[in-house]
mmCIF file of C-alpha atoms in Angstrom:
data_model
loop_
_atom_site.group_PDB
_atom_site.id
_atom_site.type_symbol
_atom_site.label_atom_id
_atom_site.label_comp_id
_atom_site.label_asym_id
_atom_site.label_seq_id
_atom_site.Cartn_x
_atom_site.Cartn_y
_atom_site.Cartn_z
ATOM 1 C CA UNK A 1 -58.369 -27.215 7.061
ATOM 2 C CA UNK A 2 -55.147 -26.133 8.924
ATOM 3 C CA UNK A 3 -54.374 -22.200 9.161
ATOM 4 C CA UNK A 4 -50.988 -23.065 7.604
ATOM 5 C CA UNK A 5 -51.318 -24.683 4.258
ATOM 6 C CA UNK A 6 -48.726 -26.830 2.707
ATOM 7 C CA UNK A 7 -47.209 -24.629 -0.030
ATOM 8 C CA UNK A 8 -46.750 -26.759 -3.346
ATOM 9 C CA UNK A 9 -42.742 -26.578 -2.869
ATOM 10 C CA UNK A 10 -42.816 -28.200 0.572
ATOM 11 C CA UNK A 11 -45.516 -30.963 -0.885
ATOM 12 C CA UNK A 12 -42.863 -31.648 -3.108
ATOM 13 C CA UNK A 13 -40.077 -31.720 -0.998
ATOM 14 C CA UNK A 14 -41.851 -33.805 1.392
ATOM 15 C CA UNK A 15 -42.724 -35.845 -1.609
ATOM 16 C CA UNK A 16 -39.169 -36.419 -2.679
ATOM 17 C CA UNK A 17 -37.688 -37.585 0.281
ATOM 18 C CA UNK A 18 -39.781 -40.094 0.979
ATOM 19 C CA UNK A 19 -39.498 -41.626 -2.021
ATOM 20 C CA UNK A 20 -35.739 -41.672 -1.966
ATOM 21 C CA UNK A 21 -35.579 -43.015 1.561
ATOM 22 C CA UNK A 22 -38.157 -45.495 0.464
ATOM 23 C CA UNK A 23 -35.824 -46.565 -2.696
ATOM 24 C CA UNK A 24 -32.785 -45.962 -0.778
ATOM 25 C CA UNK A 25 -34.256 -48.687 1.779
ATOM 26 C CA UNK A 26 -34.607 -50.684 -0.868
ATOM 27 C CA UNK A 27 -31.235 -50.551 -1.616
ATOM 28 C CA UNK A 28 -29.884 -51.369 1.441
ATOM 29 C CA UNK A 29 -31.733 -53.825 2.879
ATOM 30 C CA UNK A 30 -30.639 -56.786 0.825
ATOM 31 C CA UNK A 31 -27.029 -55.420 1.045
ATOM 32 C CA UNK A 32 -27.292 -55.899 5.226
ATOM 33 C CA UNK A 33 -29.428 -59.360 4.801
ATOM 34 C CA UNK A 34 -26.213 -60.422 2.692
ATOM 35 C CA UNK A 35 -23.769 -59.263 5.393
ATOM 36 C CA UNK A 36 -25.575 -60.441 8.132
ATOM 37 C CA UNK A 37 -27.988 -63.476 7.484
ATOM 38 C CA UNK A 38 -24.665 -66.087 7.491
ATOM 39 C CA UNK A 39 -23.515 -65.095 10.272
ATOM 40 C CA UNK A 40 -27.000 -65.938 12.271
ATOM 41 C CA UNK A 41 -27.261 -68.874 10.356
ATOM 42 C CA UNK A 42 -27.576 -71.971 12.474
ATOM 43 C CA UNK A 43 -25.317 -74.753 11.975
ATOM 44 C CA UNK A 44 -25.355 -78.503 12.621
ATOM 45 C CA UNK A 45 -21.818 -79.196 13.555
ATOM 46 C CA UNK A 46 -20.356 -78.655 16.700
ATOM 47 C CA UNK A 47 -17.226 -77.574 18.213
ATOM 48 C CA UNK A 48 -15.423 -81.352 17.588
ATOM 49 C CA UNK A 49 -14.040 -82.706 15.062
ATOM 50 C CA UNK A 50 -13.947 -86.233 13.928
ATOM 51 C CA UNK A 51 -10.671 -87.695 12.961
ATOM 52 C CA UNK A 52 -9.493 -90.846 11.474
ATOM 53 C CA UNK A 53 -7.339 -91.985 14.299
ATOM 54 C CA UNK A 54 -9.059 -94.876 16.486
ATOM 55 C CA UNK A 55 -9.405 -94.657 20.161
ATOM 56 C CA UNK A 56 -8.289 -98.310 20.502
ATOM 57 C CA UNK A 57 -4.983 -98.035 18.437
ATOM 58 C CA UNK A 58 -3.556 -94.950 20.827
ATOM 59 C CA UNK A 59 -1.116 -95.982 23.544
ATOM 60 C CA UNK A 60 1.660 -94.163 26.006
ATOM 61 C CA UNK A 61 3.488 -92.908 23.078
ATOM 62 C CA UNK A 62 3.043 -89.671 21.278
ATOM 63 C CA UNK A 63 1.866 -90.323 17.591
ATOM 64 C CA UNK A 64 0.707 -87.300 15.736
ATOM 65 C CA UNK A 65 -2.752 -86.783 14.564
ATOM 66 C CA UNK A 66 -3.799 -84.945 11.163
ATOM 67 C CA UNK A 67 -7.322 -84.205 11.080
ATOM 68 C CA UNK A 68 -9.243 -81.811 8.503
ATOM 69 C CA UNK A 69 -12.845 -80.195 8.543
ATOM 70 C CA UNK A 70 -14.820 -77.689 6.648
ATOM 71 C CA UNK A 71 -14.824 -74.237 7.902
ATOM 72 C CA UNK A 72 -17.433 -71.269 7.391
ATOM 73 C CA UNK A 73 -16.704 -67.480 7.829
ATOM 74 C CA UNK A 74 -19.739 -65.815 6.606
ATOM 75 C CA UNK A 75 -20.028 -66.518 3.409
ATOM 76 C CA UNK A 76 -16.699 -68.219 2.740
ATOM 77 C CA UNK A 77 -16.138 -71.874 3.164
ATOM 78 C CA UNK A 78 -12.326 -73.570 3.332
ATOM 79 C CA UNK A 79 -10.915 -76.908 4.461
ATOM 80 C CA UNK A 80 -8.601 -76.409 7.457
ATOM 81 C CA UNK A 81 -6.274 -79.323 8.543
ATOM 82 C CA UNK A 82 -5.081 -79.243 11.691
ATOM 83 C CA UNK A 83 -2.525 -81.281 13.975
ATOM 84 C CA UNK A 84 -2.279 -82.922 17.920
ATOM 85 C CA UNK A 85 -0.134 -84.810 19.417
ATOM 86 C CA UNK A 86 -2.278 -88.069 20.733
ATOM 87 C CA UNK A 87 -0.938 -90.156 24.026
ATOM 88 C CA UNK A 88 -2.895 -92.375 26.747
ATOM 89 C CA UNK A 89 -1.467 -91.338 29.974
ATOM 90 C CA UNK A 90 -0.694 -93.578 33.096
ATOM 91 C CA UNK A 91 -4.279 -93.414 34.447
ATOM 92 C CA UNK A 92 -5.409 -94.771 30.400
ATOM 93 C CA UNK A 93 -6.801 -91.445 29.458
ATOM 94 C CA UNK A 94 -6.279 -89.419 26.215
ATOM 95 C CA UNK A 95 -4.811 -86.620 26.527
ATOM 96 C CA UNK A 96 -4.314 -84.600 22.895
ATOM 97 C CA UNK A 97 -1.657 -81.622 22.462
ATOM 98 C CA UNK A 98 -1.543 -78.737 20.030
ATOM 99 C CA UNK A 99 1.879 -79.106 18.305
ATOM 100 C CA UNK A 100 1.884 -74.723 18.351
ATOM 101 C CA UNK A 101 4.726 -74.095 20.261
ATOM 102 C CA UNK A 102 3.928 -70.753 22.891
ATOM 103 C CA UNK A 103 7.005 -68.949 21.873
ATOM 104 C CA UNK A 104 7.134 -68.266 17.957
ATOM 105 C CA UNK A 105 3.988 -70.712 17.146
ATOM 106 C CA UNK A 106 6.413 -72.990 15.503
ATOM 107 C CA UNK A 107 5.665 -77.024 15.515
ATOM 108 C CA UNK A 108 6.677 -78.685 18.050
ATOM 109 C CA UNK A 109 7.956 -82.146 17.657
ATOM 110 C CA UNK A 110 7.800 -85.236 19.803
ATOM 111 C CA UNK A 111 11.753 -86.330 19.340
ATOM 112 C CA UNK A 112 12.197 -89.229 22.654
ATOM 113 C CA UNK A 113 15.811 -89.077 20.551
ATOM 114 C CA UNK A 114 18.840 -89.577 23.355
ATOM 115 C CA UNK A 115 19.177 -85.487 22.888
ATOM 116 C CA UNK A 116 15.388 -85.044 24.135
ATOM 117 C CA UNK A 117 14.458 -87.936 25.618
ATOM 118 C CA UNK A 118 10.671 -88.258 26.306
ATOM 119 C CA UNK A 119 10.059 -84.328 25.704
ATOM 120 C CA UNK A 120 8.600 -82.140 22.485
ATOM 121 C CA UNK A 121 11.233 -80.193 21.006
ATOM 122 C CA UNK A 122 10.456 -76.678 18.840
ATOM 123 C CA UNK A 123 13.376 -76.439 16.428
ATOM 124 C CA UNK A 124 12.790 -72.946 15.976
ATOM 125 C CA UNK A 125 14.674 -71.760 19.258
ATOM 126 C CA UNK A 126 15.429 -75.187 21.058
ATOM 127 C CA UNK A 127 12.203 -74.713 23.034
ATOM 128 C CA UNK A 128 11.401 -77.840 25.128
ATOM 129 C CA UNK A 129 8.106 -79.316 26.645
ATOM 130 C CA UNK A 130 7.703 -82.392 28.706
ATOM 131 C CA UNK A 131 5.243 -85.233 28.096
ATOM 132 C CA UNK A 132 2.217 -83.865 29.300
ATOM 133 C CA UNK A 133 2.980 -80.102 27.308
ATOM 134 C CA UNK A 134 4.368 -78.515 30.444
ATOM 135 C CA UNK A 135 7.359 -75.911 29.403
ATOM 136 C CA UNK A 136 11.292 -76.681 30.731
ATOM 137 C CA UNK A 137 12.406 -73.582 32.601
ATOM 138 C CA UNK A 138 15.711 -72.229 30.897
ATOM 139 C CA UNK A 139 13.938 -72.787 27.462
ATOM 140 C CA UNK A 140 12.036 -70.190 25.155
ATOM 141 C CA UNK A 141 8.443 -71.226 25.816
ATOM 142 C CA UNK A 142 6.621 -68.943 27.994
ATOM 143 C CA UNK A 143 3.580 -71.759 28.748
ATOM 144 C CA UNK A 144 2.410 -74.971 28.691
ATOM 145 C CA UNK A 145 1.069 -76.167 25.077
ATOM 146 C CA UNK A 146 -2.604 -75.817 24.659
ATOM 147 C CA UNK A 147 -4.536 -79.127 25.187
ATOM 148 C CA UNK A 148 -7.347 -80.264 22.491
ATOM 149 C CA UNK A 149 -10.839 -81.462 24.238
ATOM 150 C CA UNK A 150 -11.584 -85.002 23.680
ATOM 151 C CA UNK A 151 -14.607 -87.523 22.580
ATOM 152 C CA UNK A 152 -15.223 -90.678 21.358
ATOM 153 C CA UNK A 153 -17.610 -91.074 18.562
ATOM 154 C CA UNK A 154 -17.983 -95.285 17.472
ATOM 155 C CA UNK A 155 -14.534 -95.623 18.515
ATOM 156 C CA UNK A 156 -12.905 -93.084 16.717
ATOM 157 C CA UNK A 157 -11.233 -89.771 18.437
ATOM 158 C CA UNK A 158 -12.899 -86.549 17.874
ATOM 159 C CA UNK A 159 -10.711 -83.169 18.947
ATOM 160 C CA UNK A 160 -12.549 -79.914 20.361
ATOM 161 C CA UNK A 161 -10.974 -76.305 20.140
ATOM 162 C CA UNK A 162 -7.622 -75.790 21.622
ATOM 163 C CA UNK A 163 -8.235 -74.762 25.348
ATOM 164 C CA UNK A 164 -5.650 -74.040 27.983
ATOM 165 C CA UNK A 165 -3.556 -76.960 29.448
ATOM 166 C CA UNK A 166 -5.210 -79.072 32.111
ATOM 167 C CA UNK A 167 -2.787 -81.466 32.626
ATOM 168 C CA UNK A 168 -0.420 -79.282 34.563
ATOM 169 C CA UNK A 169 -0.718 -76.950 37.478
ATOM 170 C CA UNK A 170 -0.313 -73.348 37.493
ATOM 171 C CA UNK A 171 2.586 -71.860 39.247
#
């Protein structure tokens, strides 16, 4: 035996708070699991999305593009529907716009109207863009509109996250 034996009140205090971090353990475990656990959860789906819009039927002009997917934060699930604006350039390729205009993040527009001719137009501040999402000096817009990542999936489009705008060159 030990020199210096355990008096009954620190048995008991020793006692005591083990059990209560054992229950309070207990307690918090499955509140962490619930916080955690969807957010390590693997999912199948990957950063494109499919829309209805098929590869064949795009050509040089600038047709806008609704597309809508299931989105999970944690534990909550909504549908999101998003926008682009869809073209083939010269070379045949597709090149797909956000219509978030850089200023105010208004919609931009595609208007080829005698006013705007061949340009995206914000109505919010007359911001203007050219064709390939480039910003007109002397407008609002302080950059180029962000471009959308594209596949083809059996012939229809499919649109990654907004990334920034490839198709024109940094000044």
């Amino acid at each position: 035996m030990s020199k210096n034996p355990v008096t009954r009140r620190q048995f008991l205090s020793y006692t005591l708070t083990g059990v209560g971090g054992f229950m309070a353990a207990g307690m918090l475990m499955p509140m962490v699991r619930f916080a955690v656990d969807p957010v390590l959860k693997a999912q199948a789906g990957g950063d494109f999305k499919m829309t209805d819009k098929k590869v064949a039927d795009i050509t040089e002009e600038p047709v806008r593009v609704d597309f809508s997917y299931e989105q999970k934060d944690a534990w909550y699930t909504s549908d999101v529907t998003q926008s682009a604006w869809v073209y083939k350039d010269a070379k045949g390729e597709i090149v797909a716009l956000s219509p978030i205009c850089k200023h105010l993040g208004c919609t931009v527009n595609w208007e080829g109207s005698e006013d705007h001719p061949n340009k995206f137009y914000c109505p919010c501040h007359n911001g203007l863009y050219t064709k390939d999402g480039n910003n007109v000096p002397g407008t609002p817009p302080r950059g180029p509109l962000d471009a959308y990542p594209v596949k083809e999936k059996d012939g229809f489009l499919m649109l990654g996250n907004p990334v920034e705008n490839p198709f024109v060159r940094k000044k």
